[in-house]
CSV table of C-alpha atoms and ligand atoms in Angstrom, one decimal:
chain,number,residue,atom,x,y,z
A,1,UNK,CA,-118.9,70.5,-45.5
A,2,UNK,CA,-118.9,67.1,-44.0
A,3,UNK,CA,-115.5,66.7,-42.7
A,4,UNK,CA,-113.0,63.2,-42.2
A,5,UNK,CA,-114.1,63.3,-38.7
A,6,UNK,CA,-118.0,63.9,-39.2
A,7,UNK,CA,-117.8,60.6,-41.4
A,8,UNK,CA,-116.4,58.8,-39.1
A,9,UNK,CA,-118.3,59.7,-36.5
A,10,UNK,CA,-121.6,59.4,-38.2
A,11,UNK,CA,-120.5,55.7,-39.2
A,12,UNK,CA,-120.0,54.6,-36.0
A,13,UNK,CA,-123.4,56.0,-34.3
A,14,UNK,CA,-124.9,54.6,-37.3
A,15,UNK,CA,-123.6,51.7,-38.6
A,16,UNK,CA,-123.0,51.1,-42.1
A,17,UNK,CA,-123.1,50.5,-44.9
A,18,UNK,CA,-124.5,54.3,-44.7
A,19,UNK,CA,-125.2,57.0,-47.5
A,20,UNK,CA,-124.3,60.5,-45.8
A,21,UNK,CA,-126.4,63.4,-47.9
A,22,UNK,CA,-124.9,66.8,-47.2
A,23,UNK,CA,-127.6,69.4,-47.5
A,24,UNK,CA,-125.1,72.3,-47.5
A,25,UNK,CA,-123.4,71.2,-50.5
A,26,UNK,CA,-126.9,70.3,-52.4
A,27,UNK,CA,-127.6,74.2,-51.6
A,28,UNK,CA,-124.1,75.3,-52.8
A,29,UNK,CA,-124.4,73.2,-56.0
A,30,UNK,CA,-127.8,74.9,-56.7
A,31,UNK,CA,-126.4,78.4,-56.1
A,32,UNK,CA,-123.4,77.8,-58.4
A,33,UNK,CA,-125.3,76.7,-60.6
A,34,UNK,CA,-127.5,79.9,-60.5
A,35,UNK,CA,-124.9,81.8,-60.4
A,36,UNK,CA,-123.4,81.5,-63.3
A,37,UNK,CA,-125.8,80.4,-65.8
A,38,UNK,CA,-128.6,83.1,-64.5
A,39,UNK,CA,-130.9,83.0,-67.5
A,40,UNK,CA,-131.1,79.3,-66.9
A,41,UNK,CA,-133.9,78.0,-64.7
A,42,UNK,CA,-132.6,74.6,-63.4
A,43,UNK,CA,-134.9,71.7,-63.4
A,44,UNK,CA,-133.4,69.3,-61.6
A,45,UNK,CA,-133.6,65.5,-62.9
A,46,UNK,CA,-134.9,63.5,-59.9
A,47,UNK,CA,-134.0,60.3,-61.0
A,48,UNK,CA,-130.1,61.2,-60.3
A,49,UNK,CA,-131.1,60.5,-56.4
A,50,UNK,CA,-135.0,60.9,-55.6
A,51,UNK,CA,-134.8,60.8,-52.0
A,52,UNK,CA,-137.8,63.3,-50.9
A,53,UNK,CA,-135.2,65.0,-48.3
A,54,UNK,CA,-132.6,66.2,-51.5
A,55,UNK,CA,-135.8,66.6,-53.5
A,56,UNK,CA,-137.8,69.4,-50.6
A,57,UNK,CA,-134.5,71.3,-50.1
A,58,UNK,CA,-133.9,72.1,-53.6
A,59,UNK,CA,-137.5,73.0,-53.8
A,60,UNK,CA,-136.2,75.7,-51.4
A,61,UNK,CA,-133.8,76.4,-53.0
A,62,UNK,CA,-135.7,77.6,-56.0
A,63,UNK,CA,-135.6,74.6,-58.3
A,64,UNK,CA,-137.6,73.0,-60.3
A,65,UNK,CA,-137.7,69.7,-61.5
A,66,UNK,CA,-137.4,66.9,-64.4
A,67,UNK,CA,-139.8,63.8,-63.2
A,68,UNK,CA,-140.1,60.5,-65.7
A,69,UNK,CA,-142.7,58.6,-64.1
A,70,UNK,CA,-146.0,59.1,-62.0
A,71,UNK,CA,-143.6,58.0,-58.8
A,72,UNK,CA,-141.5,60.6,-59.4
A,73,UNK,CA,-143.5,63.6,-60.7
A,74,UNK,CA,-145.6,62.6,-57.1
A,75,UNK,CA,-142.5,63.2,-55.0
A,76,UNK,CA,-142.6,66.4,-56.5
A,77,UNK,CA,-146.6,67.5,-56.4
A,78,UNK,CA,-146.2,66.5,-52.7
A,79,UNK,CA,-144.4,69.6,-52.5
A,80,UNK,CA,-146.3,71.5,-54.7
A,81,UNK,CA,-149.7,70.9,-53.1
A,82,UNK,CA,-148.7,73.0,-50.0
A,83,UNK,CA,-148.7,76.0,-52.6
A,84,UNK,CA,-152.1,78.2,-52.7
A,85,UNK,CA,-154.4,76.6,-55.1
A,86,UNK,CA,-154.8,79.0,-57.3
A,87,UNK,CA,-151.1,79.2,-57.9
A,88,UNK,CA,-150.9,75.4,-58.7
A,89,UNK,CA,-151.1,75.4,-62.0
A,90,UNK,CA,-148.5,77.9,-62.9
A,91,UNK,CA,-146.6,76.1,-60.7
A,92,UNK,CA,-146.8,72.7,-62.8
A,93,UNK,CA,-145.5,74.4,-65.8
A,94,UNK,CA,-142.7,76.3,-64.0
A,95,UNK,CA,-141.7,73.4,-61.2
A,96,UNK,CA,-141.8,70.5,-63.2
A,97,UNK,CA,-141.2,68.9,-66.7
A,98,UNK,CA,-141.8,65.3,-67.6
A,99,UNK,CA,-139.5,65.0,-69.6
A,100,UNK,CA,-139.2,61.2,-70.5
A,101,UNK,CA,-140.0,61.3,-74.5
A,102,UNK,CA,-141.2,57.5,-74.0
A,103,UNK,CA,-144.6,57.5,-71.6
A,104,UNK,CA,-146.8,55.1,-70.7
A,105,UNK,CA,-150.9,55.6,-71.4
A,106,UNK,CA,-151.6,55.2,-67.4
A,107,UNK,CA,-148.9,58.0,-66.7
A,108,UNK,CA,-150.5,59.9,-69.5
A,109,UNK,CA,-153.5,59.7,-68.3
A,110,UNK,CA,-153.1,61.0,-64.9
A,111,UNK,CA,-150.6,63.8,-66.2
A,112,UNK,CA,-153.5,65.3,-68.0
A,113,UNK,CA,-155.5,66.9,-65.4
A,114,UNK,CA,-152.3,68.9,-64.5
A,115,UNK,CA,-152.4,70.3,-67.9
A,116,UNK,CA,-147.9,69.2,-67.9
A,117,UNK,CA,-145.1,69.9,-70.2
A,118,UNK,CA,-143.9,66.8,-71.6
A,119,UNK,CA,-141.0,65.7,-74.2
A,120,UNK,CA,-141.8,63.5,-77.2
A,121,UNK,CA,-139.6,62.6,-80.4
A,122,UNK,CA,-141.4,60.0,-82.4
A,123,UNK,CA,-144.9,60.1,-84.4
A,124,UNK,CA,-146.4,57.3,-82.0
A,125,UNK,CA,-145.9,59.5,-79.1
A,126,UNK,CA,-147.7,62.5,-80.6
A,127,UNK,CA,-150.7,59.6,-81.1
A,128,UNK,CA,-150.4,58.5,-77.8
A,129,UNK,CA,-150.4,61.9,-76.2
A,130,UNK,CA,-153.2,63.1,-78.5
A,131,UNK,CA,-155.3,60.2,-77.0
A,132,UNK,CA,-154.2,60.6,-73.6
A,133,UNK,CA,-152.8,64.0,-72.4
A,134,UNK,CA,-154.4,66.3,-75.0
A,135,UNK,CA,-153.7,69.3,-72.6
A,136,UNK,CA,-150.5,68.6,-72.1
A,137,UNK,CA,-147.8,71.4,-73.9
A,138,UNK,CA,-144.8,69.8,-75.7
A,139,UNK,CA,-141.2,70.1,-76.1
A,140,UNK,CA,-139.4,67.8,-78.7
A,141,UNK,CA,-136.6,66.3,-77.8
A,142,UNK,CA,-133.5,66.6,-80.9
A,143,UNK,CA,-130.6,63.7,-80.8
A,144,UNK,CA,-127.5,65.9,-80.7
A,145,UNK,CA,-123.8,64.2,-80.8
A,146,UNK,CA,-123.2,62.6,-76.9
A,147,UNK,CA,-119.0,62.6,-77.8
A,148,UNK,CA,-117.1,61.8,-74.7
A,149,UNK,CA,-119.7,61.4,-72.3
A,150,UNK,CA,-119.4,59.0,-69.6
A,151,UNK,CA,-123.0,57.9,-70.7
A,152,UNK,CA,-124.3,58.3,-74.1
A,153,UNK,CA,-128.1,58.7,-74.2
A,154,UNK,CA,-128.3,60.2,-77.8
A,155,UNK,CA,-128.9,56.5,-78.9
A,156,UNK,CA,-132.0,55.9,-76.9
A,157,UNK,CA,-133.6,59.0,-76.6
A,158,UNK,CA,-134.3,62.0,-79.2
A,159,UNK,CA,-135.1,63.1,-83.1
A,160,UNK,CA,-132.8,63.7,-85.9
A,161,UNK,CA,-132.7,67.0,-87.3
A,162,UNK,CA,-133.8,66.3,-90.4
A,163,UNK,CA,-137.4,65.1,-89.2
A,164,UNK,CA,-137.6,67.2,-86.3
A,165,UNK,CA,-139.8,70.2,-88.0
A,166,UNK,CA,-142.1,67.6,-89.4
A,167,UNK,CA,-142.5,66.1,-86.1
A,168,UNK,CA,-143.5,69.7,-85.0
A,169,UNK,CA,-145.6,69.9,-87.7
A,170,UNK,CA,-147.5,66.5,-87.1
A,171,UNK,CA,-148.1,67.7,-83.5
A,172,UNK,CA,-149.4,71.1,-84.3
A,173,UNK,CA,-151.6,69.3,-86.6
A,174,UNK,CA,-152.9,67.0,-84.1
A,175,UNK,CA,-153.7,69.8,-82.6
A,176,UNK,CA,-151.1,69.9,-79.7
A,177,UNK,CA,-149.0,72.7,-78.5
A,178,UNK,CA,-145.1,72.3,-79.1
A,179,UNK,CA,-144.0,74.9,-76.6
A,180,UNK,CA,-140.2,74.4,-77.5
A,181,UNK,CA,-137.2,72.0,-78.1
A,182,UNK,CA,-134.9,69.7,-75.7
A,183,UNK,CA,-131.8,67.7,-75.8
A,184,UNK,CA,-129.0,65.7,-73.6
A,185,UNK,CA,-125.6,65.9,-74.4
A,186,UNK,CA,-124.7,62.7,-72.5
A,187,UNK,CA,-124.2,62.7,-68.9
A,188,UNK,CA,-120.9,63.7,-67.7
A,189,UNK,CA,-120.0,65.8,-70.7
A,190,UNK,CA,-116.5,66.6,-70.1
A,191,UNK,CA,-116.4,67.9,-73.8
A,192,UNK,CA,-117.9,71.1,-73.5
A,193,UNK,CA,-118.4,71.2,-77.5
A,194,UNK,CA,-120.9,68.7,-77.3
A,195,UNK,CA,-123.3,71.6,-75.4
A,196,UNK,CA,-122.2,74.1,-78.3
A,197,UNK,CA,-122.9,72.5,-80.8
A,198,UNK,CA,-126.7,71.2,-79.3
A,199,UNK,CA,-127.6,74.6,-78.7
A,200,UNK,CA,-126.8,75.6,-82.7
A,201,UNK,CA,-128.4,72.6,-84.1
A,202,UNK,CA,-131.5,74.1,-82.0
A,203,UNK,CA,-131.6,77.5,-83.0
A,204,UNK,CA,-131.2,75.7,-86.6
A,205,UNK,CA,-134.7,73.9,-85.9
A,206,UNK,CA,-136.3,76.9,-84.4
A,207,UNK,CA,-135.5,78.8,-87.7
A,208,UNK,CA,-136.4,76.2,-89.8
A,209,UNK,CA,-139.7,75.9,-87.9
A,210,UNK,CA,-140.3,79.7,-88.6
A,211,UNK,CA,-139.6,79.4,-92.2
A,212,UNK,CA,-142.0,76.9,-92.4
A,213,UNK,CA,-144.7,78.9,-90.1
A,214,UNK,CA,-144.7,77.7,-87.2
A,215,UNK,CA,-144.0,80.2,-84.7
A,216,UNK,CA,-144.9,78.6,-81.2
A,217,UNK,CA,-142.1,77.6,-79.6
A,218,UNK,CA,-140.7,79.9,-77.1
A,219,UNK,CA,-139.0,77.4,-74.8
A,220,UNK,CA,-135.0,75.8,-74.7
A,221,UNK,CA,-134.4,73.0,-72.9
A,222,UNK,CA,-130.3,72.5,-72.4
A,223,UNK,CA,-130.9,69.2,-70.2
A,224,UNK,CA,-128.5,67.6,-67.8
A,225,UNK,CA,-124.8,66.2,-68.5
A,226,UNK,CA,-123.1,68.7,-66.6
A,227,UNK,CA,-120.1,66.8,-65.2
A,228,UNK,CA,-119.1,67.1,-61.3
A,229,UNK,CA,-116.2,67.5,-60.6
A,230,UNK,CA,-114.9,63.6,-59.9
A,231,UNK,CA,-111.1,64.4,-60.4
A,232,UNK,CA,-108.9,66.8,-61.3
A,233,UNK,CA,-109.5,66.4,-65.4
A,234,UNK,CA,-112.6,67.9,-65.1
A,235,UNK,CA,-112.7,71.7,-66.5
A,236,UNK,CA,-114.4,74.1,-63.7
A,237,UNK,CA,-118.6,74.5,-64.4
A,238,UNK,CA,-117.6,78.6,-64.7
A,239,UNK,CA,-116.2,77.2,-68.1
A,240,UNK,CA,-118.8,75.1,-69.6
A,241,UNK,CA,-121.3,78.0,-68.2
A,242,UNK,CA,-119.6,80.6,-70.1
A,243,UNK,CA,-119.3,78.9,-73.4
A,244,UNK,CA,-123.1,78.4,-73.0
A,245,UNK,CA,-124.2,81.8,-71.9
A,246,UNK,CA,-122.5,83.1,-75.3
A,247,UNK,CA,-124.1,80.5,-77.3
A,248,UNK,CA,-127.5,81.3,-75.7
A,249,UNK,CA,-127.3,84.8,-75.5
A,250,UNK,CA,-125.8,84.9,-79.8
A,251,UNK,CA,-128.9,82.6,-80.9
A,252,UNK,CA,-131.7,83.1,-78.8
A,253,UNK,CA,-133.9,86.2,-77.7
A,254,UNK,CA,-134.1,87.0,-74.3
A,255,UNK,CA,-138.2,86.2,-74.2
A,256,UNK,CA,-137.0,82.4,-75.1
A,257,UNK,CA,-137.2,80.5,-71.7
A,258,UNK,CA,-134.4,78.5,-71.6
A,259,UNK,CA,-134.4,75.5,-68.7
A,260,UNK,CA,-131.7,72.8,-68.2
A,261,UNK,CA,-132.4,69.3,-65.9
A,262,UNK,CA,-129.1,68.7,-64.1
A,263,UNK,CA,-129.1,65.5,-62.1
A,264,UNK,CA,-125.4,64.9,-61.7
A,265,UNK,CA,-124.3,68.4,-61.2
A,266,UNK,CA,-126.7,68.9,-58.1
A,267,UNK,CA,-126.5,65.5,-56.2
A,268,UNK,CA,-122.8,63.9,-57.0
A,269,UNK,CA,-120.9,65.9,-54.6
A,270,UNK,CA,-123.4,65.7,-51.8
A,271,UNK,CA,-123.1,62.0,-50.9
A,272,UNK,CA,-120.9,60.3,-49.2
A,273,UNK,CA,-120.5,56.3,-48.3
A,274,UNK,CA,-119.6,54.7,-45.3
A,275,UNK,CA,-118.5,51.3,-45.3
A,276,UNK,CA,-116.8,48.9,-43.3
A,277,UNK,CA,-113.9,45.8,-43.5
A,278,UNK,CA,-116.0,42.7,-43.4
A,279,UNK,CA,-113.3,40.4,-45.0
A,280,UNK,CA,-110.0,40.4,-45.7
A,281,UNK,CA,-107.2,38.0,-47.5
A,282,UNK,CA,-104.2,37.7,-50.2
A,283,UNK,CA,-105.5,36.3,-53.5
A,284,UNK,CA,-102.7,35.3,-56.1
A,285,UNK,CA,-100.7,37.7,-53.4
A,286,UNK,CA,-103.0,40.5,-54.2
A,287,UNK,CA,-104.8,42.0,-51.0
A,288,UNK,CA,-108.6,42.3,-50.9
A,289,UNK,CA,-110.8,43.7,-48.8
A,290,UNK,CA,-114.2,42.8,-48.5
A,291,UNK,CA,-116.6,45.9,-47.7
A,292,UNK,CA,-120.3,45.7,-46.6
A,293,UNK,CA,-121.7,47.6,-49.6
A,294,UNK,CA,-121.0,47.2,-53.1
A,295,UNK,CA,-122.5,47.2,-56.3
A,296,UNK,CA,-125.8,45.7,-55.9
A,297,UNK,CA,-125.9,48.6,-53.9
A,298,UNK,CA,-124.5,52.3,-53.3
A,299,UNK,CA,-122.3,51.1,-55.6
A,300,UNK,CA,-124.7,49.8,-58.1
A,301,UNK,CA,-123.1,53.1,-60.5
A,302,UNK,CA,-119.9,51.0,-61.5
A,303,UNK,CA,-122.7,49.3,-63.7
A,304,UNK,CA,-125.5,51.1,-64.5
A,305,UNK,CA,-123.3,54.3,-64.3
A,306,UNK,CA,-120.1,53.9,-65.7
A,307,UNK,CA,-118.7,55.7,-62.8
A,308,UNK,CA,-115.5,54.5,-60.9
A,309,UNK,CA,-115.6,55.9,-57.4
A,310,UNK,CA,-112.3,55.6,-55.3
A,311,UNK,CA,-112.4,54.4,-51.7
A,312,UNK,CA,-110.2,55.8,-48.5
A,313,UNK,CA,-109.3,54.4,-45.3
A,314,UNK,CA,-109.8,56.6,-42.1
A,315,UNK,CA,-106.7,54.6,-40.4
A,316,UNK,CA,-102.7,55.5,-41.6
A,317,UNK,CA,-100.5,53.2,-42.6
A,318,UNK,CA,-98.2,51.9,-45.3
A,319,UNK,CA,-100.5,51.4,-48.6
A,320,UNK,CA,-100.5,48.8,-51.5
A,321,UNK,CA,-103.0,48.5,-54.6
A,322,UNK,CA,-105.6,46.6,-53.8
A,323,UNK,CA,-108.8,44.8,-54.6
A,324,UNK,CA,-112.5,45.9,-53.3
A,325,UNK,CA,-115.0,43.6,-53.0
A,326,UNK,CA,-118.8,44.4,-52.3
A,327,UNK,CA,-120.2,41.8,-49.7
A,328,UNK,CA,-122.3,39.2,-52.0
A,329,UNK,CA,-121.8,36.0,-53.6
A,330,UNK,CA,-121.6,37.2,-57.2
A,331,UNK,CA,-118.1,37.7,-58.8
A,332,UNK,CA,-119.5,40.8,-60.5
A,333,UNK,CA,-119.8,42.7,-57.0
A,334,UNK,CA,-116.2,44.1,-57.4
A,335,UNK,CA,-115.9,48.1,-56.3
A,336,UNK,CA,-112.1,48.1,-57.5
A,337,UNK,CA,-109.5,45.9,-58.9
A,338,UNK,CA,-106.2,49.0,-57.8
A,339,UNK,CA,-107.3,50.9,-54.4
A,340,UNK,CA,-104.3,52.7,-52.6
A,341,UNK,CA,-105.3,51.5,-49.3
A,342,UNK,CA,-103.5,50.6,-46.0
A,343,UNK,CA,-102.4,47.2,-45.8
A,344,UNK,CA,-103.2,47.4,-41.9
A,345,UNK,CA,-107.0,47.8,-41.9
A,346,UNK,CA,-109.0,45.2,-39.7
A,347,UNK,CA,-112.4,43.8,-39.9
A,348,UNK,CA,-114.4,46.2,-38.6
A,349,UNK,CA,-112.3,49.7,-39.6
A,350,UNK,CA,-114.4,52.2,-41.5
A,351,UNK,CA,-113.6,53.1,-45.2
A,352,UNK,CA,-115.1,56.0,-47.5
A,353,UNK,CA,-116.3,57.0,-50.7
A,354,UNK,CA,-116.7,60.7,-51.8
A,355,UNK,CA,-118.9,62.3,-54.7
A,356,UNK,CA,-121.1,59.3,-55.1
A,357,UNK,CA,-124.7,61.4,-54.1
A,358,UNK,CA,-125.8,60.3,-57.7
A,359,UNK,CA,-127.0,57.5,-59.6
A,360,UNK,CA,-126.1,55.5,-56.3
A,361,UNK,CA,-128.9,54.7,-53.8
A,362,UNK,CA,-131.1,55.3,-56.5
A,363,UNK,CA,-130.1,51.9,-58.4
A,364,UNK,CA,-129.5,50.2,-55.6
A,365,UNK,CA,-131.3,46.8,-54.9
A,366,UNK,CA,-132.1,44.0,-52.6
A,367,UNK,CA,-129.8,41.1,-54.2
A,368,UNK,CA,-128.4,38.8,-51.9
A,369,UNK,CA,-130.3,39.4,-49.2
A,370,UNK,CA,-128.7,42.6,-48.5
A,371,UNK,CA,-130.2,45.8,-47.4
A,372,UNK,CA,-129.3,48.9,-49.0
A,373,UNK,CA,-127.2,51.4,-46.9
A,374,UNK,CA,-128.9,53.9,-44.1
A,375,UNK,CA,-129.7,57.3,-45.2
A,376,UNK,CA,-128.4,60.2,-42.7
A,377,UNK,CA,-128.4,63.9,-44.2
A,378,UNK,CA,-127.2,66.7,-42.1
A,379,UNK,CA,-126.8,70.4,-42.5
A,380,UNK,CA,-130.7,69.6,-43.5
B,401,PLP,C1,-130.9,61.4,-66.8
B,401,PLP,C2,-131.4,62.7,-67.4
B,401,PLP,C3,-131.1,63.9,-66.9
B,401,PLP,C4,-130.0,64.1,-65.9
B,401,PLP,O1,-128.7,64.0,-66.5
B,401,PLP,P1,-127.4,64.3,-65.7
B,401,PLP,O2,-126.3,63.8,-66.6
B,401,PLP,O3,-127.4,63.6,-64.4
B,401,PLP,O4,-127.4,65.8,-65.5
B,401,PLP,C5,-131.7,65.0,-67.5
B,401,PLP,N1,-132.6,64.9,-68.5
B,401,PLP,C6,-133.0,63.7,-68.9
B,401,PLP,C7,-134.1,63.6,-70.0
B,401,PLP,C8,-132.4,62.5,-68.4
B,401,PLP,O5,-132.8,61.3,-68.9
């Protein structure tokens, strides 16, 4: 584990704003996750942070992974194409589902030749596919209740139950493959029920695809939303994984495969920020500091995320609420309107950001003219 003093260290040799990826607690994440949901193979969604380094050693690890565009399924086949050839195209199948249910024809095109499993949940996919990826096996993606998630995807993304055997159907009449069903509970599901009840509603559409004869599917697909632990509300994984396993274990036969695509989960707790004062001064009698990241960058989660990270001082001294600011022009680069921070810290003191390894570096942009933070890993 990265300690207080390894941050601070590693900010000063390297400047900031800097992005600290601990490769020991990617590991330990994978392991737990292993651990206690053991007939689940993780497929982990590389979106959540796609940096090569996280992606190669979860591949050690043992996991596999859930890619939604060429860029990404390619960070992945990097890997991949160090394996024997012969054991390549197993390996497709078990390292890596595309699991984006909307996919454009160039994508689809290329995915063909590697013969992928892919997610669809609308007639003009099944079309689309057809034309493009015809050897591609299918999972369709169910809408399932997103309650109390920090973000709700059920809208976007998935079928309703009551068309989802006809969308089977259509496929199998196509003459595709529909290997299995998928879902996604919302990420950050802190309400475990949400994952009970997906995993009923599926075993409902596998019967009903049974009673009306098709019999292909042999694949479950739990996806992500398995929260990390940000604070002190969140209910321990062993729970959630437990109210699963019975769920799994009750409704489906062990020779159903059953994956899950945690992003969150794996990458959250693994990053670290490092910033530093750049501004300070009493608005309306307020303090705020000004740091040299913010939302247009590591940050960029407060908005596209929904996350609220909370910010610590390496310096003691006597603390007040304050406001964070990132370092650009726009009014909307605000980190946190009530930080406990010390009222003593100078330009140029060091500040830090725990549990922000996900949905972080990955949104972050250019704006402003400023770069997005260094990458370090250690424990790599
Ligand atoms: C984003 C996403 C994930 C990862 O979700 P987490 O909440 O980070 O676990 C998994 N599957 C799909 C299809 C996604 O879009």
């Amino acid at each position: 584990m990265d300690t207080v003093k390894t941050l601070r260290k590693l900010g000063e040799k390297h400047g900031t704003p800097l992005f600290v990826v601990d490769h020991n607690v990617l590991r330990k994440n994978y392991a737990t996750f292993k651990k206690y949901l053991p007939r689940v193979q993780a497929y982990y969604a590389v979106k959540a942070n796609p940096d090569p380094a996280i992606v190669k050693t979860l591949f050690d690890a043992g996991s596999s992974f859930d890619v939604a565009s060429m860029p990404e399924f390619n960070i992945v086949y990097d890997l991949i194409k160090r394996m024997p050839a012969r054991q390549r195209q197993d390996w497709i199948w078990d390292k890596i589902i595309y699991a984006n249910p909307i996919k454009v024809n160039d994508a689809l095109r290329e995915l063909d030749q590697y013969k992928a499993l892919v997610t669809y949940d609308n007639h003009e996919e099944i079309r689309k596919i057809k034309k493009y990826a015809p050897n591609s096996g299918l999972a369709l993606r169910l809408s399932v209740p997103n309650t109390g998630a920090m973000c709700e995807l059920s809208s976007k993304c998935g079928a309703a139950s009551g068309e989802a055997v006809d969308l089977i159907l259509a496929a199998d009449k196509a003459g595709l493959v529909v290997e299995g069903l998928s879902f996604h509970v919302g990420s950050q599901t802190t309400n475990f029920e949400n994952f009970v009840q997906a995993i009923n509603l599926a075993a409902s559409i596998f019967e009903e695809a049974k009673g009306r004869g098709y019999t292909k599917m042999n694949l479950l697909d739990i996806g992500g939303g398995f929260p990390a632990p940000y604070d002190e509300t969140v209910k321990p994984f062993s729970e959630l994984a437990r109210k699963i396993n019975a769920e799994l274990n009750r409704l489906f036969p062990k020779d159903i495969q059953v994956l899950a695509e945690p992003g969150r989960f794996m990458v959250a707790t693994a990053g670290t920020a490092v910033s530093q004062v750049i501004g300070k001064a009493r608005r309306n009698g307020k303090l705020c500091y000004y740091i040299d990241d913010g939302v247009y960058n590591t940050f960029s989660g407060i908005i596209f995320d929904h996350c609220q990270y909370h910010l610590k001082a390496f310096k003691k001294g006597p603390k007040e609420i304050c406001t964070v600011f990132g370092p650009t022009c726009d009014a909307l680069d605000v980190i946190s309107m009530s930080e406990e921070l010390p009222t003593n810290l100078e330009r140029g003191d060091l500040v830090y950001s725990r549990n922000i390894g996900a949905y972080s570096v990955a949104s972050a942009t250019h704006f402003n003219g400023f770069e997005p933070a260094k990458i370090v890993h250690i424990n790599r």
